[in-house]
Each structure stands twice: as C-alpha cells, then as structure tokens.
Coordinates of C-alpha atoms in Angstrom, one line a residue:
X1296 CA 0.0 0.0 0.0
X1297 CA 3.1 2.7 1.0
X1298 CA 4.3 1.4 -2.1
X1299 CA 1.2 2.5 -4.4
X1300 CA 0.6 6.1 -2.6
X1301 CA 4.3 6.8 -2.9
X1302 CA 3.1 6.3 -7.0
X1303 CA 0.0 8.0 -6.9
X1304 CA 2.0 11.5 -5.8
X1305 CA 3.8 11.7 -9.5
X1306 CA 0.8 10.4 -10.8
X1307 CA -2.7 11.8 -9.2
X1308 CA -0.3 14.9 -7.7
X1309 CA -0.2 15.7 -3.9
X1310 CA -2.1 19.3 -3.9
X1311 CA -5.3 19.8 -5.7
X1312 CA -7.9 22.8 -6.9
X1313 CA -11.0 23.6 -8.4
X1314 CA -12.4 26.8 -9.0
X1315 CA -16.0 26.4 -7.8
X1316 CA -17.3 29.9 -8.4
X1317 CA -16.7 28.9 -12.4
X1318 CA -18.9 26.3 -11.9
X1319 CA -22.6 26.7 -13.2
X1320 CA -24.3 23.9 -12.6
X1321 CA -28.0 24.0 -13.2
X1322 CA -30.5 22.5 -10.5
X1323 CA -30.4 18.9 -12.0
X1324 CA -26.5 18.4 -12.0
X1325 CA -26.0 20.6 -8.1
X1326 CA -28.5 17.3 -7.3
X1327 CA -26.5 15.1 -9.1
X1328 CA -24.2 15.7 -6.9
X1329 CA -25.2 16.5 -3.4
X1330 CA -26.4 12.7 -3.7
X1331 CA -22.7 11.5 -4.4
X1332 CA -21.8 12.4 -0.7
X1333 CA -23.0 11.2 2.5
X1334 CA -26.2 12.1 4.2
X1335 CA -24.7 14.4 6.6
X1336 CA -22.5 15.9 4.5
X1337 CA -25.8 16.5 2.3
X1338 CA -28.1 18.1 5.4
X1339 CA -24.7 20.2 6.3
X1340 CA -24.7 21.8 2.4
X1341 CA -27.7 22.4 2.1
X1342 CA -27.6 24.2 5.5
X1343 CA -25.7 26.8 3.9
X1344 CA -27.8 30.1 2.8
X1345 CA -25.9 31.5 -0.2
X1346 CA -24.8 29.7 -3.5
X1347 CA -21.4 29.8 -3.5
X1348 CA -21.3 28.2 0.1
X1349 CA -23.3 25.7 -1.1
X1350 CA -21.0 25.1 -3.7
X1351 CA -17.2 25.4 -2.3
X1352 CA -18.9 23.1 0.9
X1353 CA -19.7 20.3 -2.3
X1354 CA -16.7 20.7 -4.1
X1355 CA -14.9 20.0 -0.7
X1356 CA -16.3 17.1 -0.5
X1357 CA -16.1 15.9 -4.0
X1358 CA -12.4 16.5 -3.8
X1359 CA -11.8 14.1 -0.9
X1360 CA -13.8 11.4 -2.6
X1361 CA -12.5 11.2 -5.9
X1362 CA -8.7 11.2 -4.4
X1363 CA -9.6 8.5 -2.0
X1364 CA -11.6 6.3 -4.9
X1365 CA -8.5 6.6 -6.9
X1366 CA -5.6 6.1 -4.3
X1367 CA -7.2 3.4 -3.5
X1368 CA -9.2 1.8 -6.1
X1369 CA -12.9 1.7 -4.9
X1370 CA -15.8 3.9 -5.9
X1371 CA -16.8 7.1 -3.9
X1372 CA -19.9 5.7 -2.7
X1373 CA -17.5 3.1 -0.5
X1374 CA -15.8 6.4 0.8
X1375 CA -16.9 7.1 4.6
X1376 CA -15.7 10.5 5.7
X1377 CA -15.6 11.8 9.8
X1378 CA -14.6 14.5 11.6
X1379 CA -12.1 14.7 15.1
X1380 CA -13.8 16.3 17.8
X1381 CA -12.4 19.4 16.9
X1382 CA -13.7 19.3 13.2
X1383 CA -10.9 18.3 11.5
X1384 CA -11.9 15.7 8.4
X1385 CA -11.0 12.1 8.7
X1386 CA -11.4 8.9 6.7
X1387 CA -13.3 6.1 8.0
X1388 CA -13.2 3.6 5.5
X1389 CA -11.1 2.3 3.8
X1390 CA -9.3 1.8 6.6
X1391 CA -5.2 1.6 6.8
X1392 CA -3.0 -0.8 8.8
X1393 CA -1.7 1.4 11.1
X1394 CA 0.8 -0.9 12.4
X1395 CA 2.2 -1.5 9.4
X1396 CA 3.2 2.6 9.6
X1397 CA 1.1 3.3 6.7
X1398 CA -0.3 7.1 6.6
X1399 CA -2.6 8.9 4.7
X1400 CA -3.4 12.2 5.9
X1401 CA -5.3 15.1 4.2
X1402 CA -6.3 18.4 4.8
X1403 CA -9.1 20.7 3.0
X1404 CA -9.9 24.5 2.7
X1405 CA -11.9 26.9 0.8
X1406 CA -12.6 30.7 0.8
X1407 CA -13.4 32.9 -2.1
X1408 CA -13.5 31.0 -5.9
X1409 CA -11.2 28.7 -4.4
X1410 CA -11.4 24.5 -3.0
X1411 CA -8.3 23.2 -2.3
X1412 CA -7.1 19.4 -0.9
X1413 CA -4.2 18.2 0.3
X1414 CA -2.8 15.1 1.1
X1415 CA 0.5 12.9 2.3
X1416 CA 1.8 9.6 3.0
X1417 CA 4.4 11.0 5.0
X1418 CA 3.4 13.8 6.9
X1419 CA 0.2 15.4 9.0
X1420 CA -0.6 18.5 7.0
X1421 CA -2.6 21.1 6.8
X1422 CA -3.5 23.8 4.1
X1423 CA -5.3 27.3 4.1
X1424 CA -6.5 29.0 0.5
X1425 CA -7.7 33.1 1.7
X1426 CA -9.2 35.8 -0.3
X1427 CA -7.8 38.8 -0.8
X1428 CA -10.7 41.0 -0.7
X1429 CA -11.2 43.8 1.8
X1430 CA -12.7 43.0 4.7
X1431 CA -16.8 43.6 5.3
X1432 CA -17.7 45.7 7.5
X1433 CA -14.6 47.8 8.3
X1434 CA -14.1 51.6 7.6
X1435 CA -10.5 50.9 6.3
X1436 CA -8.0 48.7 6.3
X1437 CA -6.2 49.9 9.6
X1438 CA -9.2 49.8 11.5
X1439 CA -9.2 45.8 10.1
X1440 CA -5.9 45.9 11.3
X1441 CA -6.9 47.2 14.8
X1442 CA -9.6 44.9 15.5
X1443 CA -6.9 41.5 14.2
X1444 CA -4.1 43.0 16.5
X1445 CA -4.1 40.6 18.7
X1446 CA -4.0 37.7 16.2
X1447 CA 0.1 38.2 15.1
X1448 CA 3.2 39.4 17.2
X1449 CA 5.2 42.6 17.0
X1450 CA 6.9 40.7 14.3
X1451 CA 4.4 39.9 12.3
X1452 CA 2.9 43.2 12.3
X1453 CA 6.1 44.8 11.3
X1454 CA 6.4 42.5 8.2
X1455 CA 2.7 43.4 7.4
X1456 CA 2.8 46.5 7.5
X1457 CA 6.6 47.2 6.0
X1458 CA 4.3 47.3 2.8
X1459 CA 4.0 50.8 1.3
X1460 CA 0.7 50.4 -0.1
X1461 CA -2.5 49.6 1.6
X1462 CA -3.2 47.0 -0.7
X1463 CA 0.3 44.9 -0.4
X1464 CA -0.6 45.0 3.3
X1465 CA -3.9 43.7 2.9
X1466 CA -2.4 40.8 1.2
X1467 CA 0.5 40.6 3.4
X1468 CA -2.1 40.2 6.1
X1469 CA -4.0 37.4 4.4
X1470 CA -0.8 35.6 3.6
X1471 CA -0.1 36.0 7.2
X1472 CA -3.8 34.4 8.6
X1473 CA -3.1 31.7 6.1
X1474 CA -0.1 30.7 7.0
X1475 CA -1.8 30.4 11.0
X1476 CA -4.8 28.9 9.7
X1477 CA -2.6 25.9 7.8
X1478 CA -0.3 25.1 11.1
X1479 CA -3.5 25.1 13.1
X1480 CA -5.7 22.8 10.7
X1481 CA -2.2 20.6 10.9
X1482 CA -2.1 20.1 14.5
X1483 CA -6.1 19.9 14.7
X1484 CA -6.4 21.9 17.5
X1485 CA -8.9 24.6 15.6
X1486 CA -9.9 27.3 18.4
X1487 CA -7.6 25.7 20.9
X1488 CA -4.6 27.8 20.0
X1489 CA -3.9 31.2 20.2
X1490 CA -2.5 32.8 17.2
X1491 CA 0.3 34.7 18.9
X1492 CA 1.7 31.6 20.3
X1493 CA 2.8 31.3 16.1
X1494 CA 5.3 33.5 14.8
X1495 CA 5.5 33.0 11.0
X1496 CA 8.8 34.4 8.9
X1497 CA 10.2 34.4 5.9
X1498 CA 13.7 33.1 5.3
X1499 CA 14.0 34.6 1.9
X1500 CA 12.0 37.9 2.4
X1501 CA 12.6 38.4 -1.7
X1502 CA 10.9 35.4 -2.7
X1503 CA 8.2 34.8 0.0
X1504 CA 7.3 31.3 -1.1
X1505 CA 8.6 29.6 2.3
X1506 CA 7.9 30.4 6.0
X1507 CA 9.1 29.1 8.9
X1508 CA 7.9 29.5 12.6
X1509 CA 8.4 30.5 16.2
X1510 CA 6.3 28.8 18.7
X1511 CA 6.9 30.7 21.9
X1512 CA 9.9 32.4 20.6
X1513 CA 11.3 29.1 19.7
X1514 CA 12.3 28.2 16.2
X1515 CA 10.2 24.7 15.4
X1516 CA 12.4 23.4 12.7
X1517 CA 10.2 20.3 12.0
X1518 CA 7.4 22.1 10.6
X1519 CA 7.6 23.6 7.1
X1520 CA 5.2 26.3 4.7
X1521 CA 5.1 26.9 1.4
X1522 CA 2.7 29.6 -0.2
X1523 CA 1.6 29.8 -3.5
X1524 CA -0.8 32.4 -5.7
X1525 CA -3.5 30.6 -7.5
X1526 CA -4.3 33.9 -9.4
X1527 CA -4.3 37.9 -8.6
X1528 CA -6.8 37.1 -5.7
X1529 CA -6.2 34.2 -3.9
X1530 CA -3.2 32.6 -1.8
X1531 CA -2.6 29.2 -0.5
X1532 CA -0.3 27.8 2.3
X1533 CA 0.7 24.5 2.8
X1534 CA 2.0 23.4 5.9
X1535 CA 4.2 19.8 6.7
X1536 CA 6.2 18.4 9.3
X1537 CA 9.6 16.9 8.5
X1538 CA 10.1 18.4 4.6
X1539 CA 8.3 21.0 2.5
X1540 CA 5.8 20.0 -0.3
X1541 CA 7.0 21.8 -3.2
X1542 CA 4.8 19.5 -5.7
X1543 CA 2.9 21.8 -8.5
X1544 CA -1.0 22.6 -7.8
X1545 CA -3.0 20.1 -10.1
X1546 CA -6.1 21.6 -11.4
X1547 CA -9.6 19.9 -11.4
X1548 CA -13.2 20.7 -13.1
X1549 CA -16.8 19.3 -13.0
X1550 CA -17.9 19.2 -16.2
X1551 CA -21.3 17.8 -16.8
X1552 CA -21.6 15.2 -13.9
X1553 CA -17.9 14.4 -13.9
X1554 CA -15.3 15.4 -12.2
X1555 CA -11.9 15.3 -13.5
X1556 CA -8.2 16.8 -14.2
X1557 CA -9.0 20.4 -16.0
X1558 CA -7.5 19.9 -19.2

C-alpha cells in the first residue's frame, strides 16, 4: 500500500484545486451531486444560505472522494468521511493498517472561488486557500488591522505593515492568517490555539514562497510552509512536518456530472 501512494504522488499529484465559483451547474447536475456524498454531509450543504457556500462546501467534499476512490481503487460511494472532535476531516473507511506505519493524511480548505485538498503519505498537514478581498464591515484597512491586532506578534505586524501600499498590506495580512490557519488545521487543534503563540517568517523575504515558525519564541524546525498564488486574488499555504511540499498545484473541473483533471 506505501508502495502505491508513494506512486500515486507523481501520478494523481499531492495538492489539488477547483475553482468552484466557475462552476454553473443548473439545478439537476448541483442534485447530481449532493447525492454523491454522505447524508450528513448533504443536510450540512444544504444548511448553507448562499450559492457559493453551497458550492465550495460540495466541491470540498467531492475532492476528498474522488482522491480516495482513486488512491485506493474503490468507488466514492464506499468512501466514509468523519470528523475529530475538533472538526478536522478524517477517513473512516477504507481503513489503513496502522501498524504497518502506513499514513494517509489530508487536509481541506476553501474561501473565495477557491477549493483546495491536500494530502500525504508521509506527513500530518494542513492547508489554508484566503481571499484577498477587503474585509466587510470595516471603515479601512487599519481599522481591520486594529480589530486583528491581537492575532500576530510585534513581528508579524512589522512584516505586514513594511508594505508601502495599503493594498500589499492587505495581502501581506491574508498571507499572514493563512499561513496560521494551515499550522492550526495541521495540528487539529482549531480554536484551541492562540495565534500569537505562532510567529511566522520568511527566510527569503525576496521570494516569499517559504515560511518558517516560532512557537513561543522558539524556532520549530520540523514544521515547514510553502505559499503559493492561485491567481491575482487568492493565496494558499501548505504546511508539513519533516520536509516542504513543493509539488505543483493540479487543477480539477466538473464538467457535466464528472469530475476530472482540467484539461
């Protein structure tokens, strides 16, 4: 089985994407699909009030099926998802031999256009795709910034707001939150942990596609980030213990009532 996941990386890709706000599906095909995922999963979309929630919540879902019926050769309707107590997604079934050290682990975000997935048979990992849009509901950006202040360290905010526009500092902020948000969803410990306790840096402040962090002051030199731009408006961060994941993004689509590799 380690043997066949170790395959399926170069093969199926480790890091995947759909764009679910370019997805139109009329009433028949949403249907289609909401009946592809488990009955709870189905009451817990439909919960949702607007569209596009509706949709991202789906496309979640439909992610972590179709990588699981491929990995490991069974259809999605044999896929049984869970959560941990504190809401992190599990799978059920099929189940692995854990004492045989075999891993899969996989982590899920969405926010704006964006649904992404990521998974290892190495590592615990976590991954957090953010918006860049101004915030609601704020009468500028600094004010944002006031009412988040307690979120990030001196540090942080210094590397925020070194920007010299209000926009790069918007974005420097959301690349900031997403890096949190991926450790976080890594260790599963949602709520649990408070954000200033994470100290996120860059070690190549030119390049700004890999972060590190300070827990308590302390340099943790097992966990690793990587942050990528899936266009002008959206950034993802990938965090993993032991070695950074530097595979490409692979890009998915539901066309008709498949979903597949965008071509």
């Amino acid at each position: 089985m380690q043997r066949d996941l170790v395959e399926s990386v170069n093969k199926f890709g480790s890091k995947w994407a759909i764009n679910a706000e370019k997805w139109k599906p009329d009433k028949e095909e949403f249907e289609f699909y909401v009946n592809q995922v488990q009955p709870d999963e189905q009451a817990r979309i439909k919960k949702f009030r607007f569209e596009i929630d509706r949709k991202r919540a789906l496309c979640g879902r439909l992610l972590i099926r179709h990588l699981v019926s491929l990995l490991f050769s069974i259809p999605s309707g044999e896929v049984k998802l869970g959560r941990t107590e504190k809401k992190k997604p599990i799978l059920l079934s099929p189940q692995l031999p854990r004492d045989r050290g075999e891993l899969f682990e996989f982590n899920i975000s969405h926010h704006g256009e964006w649904v992404v997935l990521v998974w290892s048979h190495t590592s615990v990992v976590g991954v957090d795709v953010m918006d860049y849009s101004k915030p609601r509901g704020s009468k500028s950006v600094e004010s944002f910034f006031d009412t988040m202040k307690s979120s990030f360290t001196d540090d942080e905010w210094l590397t925020i707001k070194a920007e010299d526009e209000e926009e790069k500092r918007l974005k420097e902020f959301y690349r900031h939150w997403s890096l949190k948000e991926s450790y976080i969803k890594a260790i599963g410990l949602g709520l649990g942990f408070e954000l200033r306790r994470a100290s996120f840096f860059y070690p190549d402040a030119k390049s700004k596609l890999y972060a590190q962090v300070k827990i308590d002051g302390v340099l943790d030199h097992d966990w690793h980030f990587v942050l990528t731009e899936l266009d002008d408006n959206h950034c993802v961060s990938t965090a993993t213990r032991d070695k950074p994941n530097t595979d490409s993004w692979c890009f998915l689509e539901l066309d008709g009532k498949t979903l597949d590799f965008a071509k």
